[in-house]
PDB file of C-alpha atoms in Angstrom:
ATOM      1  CA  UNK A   1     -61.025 -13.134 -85.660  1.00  0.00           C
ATOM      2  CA  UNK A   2     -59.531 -10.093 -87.518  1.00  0.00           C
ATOM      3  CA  UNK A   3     -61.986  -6.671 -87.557  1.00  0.00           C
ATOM      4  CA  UNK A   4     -61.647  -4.069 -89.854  1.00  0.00           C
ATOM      5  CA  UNK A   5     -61.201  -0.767 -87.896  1.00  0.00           C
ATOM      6  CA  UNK A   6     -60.523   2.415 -89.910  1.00  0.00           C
ATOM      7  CA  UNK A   7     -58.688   0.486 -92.681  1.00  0.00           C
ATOM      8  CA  UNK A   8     -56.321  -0.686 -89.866  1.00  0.00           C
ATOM      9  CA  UNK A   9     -56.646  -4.890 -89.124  1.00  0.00           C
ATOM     10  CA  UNK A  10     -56.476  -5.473 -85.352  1.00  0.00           C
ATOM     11  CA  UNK A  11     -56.685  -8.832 -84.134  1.00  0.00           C
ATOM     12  CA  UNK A  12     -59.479  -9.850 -81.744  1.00  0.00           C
ATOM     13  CA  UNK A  13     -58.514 -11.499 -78.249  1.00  0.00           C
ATOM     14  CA  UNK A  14     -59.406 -15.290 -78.190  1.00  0.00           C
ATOM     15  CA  UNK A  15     -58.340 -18.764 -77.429  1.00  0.00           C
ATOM     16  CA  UNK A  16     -54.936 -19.403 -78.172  1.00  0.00           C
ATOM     17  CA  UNK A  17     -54.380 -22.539 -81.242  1.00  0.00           C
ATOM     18  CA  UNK A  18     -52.599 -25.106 -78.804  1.00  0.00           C
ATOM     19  CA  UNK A  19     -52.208 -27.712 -81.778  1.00  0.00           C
ATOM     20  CA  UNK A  20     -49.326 -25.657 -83.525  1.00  0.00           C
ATOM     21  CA  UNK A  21     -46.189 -27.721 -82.425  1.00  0.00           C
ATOM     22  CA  UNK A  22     -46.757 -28.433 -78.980  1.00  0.00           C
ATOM     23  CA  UNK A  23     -46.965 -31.976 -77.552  1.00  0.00           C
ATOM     24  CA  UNK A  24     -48.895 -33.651 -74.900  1.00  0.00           C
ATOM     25  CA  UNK A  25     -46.450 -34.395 -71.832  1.00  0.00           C
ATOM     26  CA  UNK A  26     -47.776 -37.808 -71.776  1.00  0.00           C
ATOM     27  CA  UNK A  27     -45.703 -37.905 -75.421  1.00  0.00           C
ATOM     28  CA  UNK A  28     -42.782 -36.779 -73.599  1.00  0.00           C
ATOM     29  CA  UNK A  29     -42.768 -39.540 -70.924  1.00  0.00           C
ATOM     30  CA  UNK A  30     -40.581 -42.210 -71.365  1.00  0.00           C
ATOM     31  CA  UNK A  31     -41.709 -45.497 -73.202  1.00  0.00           C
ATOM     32  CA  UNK A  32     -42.056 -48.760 -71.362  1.00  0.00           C
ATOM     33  CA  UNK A  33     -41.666 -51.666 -72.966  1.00  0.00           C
ATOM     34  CA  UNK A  34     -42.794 -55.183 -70.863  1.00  0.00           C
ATOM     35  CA  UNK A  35     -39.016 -55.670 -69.700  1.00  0.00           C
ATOM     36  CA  UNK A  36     -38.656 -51.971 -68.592  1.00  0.00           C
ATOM     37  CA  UNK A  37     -38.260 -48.727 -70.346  1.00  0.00           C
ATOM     38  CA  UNK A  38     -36.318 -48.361 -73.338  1.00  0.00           C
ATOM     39  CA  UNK A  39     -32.654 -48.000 -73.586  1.00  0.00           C
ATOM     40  CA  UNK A  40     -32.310 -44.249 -75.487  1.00  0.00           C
ATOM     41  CA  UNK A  41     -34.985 -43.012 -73.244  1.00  0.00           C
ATOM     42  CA  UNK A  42     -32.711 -43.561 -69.553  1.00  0.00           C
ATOM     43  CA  UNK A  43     -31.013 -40.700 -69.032  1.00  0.00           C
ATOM     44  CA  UNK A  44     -27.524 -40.740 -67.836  1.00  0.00           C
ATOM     45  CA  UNK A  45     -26.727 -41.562 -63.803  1.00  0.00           C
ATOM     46  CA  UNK A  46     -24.823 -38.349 -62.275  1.00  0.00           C
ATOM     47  CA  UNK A  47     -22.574 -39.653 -59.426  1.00  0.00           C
ATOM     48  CA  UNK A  48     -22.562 -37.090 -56.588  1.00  0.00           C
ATOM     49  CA  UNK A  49     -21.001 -37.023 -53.323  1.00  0.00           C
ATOM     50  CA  UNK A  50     -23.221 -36.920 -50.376  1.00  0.00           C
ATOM     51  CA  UNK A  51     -20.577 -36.706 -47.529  1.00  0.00           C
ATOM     52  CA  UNK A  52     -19.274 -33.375 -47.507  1.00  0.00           C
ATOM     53  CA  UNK A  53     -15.273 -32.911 -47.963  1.00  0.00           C
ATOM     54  CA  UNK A  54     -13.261 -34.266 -44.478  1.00  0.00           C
ATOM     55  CA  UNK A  55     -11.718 -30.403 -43.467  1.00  0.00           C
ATOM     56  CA  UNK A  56     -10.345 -30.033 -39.871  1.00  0.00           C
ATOM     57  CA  UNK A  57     -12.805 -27.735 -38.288  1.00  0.00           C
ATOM     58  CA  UNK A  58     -12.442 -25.317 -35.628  1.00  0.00           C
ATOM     59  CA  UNK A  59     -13.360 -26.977 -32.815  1.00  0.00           C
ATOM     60  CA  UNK A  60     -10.621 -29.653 -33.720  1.00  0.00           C
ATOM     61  CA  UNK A  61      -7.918 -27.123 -34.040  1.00  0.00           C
ATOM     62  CA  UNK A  62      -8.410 -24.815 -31.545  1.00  0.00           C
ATOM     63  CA  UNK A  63      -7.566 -27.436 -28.536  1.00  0.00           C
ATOM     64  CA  UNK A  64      -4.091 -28.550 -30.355  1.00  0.00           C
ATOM     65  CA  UNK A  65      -3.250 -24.654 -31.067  1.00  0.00           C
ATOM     66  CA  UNK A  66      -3.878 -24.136 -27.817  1.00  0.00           C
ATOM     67  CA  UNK A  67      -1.559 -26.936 -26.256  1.00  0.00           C
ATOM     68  CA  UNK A  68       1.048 -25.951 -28.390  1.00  0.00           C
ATOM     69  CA  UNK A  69       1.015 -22.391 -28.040  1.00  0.00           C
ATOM     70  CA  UNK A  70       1.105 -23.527 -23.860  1.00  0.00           C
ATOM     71  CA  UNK A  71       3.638 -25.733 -24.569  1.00  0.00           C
ATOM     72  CA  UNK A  72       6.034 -23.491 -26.373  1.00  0.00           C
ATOM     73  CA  UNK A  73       5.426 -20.949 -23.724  1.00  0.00           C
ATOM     74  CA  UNK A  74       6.681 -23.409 -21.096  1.00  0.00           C
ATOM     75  CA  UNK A  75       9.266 -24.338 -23.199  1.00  0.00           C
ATOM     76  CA  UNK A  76      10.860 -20.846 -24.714  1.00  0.00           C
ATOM     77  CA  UNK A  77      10.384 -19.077 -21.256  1.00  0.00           C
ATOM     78  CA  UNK A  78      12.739 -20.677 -18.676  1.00  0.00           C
ATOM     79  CA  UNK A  79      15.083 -21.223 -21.482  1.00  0.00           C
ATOM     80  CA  UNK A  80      15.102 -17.480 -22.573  1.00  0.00           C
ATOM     81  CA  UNK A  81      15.563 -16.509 -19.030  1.00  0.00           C
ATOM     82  CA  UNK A  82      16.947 -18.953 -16.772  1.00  0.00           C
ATOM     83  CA  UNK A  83      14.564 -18.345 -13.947  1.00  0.00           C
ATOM     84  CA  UNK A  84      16.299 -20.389 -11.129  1.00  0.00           C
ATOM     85  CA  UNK A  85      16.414 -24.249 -10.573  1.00  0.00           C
ATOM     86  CA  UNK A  86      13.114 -25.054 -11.586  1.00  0.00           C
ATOM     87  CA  UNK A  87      13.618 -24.033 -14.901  1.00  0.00           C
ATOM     88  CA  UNK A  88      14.574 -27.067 -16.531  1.00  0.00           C
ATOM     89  CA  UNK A  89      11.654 -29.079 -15.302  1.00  0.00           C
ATOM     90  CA  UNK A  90       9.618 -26.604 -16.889  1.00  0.00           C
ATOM     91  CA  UNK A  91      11.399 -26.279 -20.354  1.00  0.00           C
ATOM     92  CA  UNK A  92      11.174 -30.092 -20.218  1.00  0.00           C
ATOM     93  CA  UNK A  93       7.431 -29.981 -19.488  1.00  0.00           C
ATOM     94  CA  UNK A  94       6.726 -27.614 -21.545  1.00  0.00           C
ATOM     95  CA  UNK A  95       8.652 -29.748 -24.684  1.00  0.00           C
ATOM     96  CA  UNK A  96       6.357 -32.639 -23.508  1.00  0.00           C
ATOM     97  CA  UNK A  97       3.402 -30.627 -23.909  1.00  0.00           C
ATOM     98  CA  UNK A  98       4.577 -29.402 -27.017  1.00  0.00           C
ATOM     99  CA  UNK A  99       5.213 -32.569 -28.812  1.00  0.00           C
ATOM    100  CA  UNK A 100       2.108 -33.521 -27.415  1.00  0.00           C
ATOM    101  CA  UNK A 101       0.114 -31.416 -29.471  1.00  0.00           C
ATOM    102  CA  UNK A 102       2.036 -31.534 -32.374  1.00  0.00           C
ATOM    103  CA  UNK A 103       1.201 -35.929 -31.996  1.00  0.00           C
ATOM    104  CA  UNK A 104      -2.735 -34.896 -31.760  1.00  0.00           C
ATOM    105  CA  UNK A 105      -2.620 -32.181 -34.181  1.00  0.00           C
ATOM    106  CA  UNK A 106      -0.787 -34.793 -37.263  1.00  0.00           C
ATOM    107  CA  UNK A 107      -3.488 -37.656 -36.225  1.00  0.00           C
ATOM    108  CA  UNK A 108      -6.064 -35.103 -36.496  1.00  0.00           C
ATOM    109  CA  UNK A 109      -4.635 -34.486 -40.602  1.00  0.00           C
ATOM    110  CA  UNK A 110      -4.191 -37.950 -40.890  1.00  0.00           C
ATOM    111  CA  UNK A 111      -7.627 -38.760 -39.854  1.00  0.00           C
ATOM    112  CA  UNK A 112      -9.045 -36.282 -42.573  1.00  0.00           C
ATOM    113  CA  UNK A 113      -6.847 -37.666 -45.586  1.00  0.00           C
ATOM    114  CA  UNK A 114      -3.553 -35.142 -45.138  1.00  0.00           C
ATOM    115  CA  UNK A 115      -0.532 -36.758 -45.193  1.00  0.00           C
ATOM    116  CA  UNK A 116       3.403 -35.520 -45.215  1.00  0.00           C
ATOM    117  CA  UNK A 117       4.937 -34.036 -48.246  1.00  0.00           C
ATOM    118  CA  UNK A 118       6.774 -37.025 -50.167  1.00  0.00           C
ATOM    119  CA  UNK A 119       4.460 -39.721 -48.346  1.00  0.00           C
ATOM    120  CA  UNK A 120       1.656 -41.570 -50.507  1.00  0.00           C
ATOM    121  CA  UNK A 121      -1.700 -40.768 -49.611  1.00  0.00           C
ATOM    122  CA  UNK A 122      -3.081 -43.442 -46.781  1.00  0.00           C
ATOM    123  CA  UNK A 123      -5.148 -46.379 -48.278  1.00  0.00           C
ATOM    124  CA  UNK A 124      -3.059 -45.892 -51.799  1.00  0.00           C
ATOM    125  CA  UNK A 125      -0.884 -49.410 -51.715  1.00  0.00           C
ATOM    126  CA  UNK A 126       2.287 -46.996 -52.679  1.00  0.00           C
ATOM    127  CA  UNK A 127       5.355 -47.565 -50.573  1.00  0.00           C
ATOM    128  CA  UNK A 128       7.242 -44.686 -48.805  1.00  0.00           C
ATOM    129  CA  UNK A 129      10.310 -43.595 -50.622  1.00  0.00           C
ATOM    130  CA  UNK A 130      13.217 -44.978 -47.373  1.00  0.00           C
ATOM    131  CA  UNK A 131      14.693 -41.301 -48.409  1.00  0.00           C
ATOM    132  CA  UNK A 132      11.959 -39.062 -47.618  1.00  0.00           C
ATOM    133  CA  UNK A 133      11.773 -41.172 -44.280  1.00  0.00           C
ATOM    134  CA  UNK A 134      15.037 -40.947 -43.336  1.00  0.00           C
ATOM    135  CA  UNK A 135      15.106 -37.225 -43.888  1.00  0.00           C
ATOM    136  CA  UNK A 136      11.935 -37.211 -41.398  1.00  0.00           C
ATOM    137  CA  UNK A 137      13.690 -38.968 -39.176  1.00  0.00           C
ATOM    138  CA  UNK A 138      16.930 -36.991 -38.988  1.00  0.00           C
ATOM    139  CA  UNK A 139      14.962 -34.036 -38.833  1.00  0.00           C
ATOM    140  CA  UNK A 140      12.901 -34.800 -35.733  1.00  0.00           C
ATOM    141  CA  UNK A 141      15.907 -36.564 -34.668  1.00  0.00           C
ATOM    142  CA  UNK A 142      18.248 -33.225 -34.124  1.00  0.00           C
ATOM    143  CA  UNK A 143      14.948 -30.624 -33.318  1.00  0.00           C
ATOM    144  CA  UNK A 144      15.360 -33.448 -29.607  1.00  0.00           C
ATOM    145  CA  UNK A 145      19.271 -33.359 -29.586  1.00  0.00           C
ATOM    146  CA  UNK A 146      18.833 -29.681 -29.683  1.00  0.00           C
ATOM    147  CA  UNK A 147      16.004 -29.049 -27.275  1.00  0.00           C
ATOM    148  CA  UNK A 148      17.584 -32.090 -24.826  1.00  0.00           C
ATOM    149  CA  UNK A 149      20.969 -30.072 -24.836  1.00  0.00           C
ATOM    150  CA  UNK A 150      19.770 -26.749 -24.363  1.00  0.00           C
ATOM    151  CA  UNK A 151      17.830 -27.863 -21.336  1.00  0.00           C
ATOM    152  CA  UNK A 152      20.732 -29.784 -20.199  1.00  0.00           C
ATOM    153  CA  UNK A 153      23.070 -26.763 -19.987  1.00  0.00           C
ATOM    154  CA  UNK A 154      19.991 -24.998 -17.665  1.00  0.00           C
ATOM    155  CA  UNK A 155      21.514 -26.794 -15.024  1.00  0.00           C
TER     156      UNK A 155
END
């Protein structure tokens, strides 16, 4: 396939050798033996996760943002400003409405696998720490005494 052209060697264009080191992809294929294919010629399982990771979307915010930001309106307003006799019914509504959405908006977290800082993770078997709890407690305990008595001296 080489000429001789002016004392140079070129090199012709023909077929290509396909014996040099390539295989046949029928070599490559896996053996099967009567019982199934051999062991070394399985290649590993790769576990992947089809659902896609529980996130609260938009659509399930926006409604409890929106019933909170309502309810803390109703709330702040008539308390800020004492507007009259109807003001406490209001404030008192507007707590209500409030706690409301702050209810939908923790089973909404719950419901995607959030839970409360110092609480074990839902489904885990662990048991709340009673300290953590009563700290919770307290906590939401004195945010009513607080809101109850400042709507109590509206009046």
């Amino acid at each position: 396939m080489e000429s001789e052209l002016g004392g140079r060697v070129a090199m012709e264009a023909g077929p290509r050798n396909t014996d040099q080191g390539t295989q046949d992809p029928q070599d490559e294929a896996p053996r099967l033996s009567p019982d199934g294919p051999d062991e070394d010629a399985v290649t590993p399982e790769v576990e992947v996760e089809l659902r896609p990771q529980r996130r609260l979307r938009i659509w399930q915010l926006a409604p409890i943002v929106m019933l909170a930001a309502i309810g803390s309106l109703m709330f702040a307003f008539p308390l800020a400003f004492g507007t009259g006799d109807g003001g406490a019914v209001v404030a008192m509504l507007g707590l209500l409405i409030s706690c409301c959405a702050a209810g939908w908006g923790m089973m909404a977290a719950r419901r995607v696998g959030h839970t409360w800082p110092g609480l074990p993770a839902r489904g885990s078997g662990e048991r709340p720490d009673w300290r953590v709890l009563a700290l919770y407690v307290a906590g939401g305990a004195a945010l009513v005494a607080l809101a109850v008595w400042r709507v109590a001296r509206l009046r």
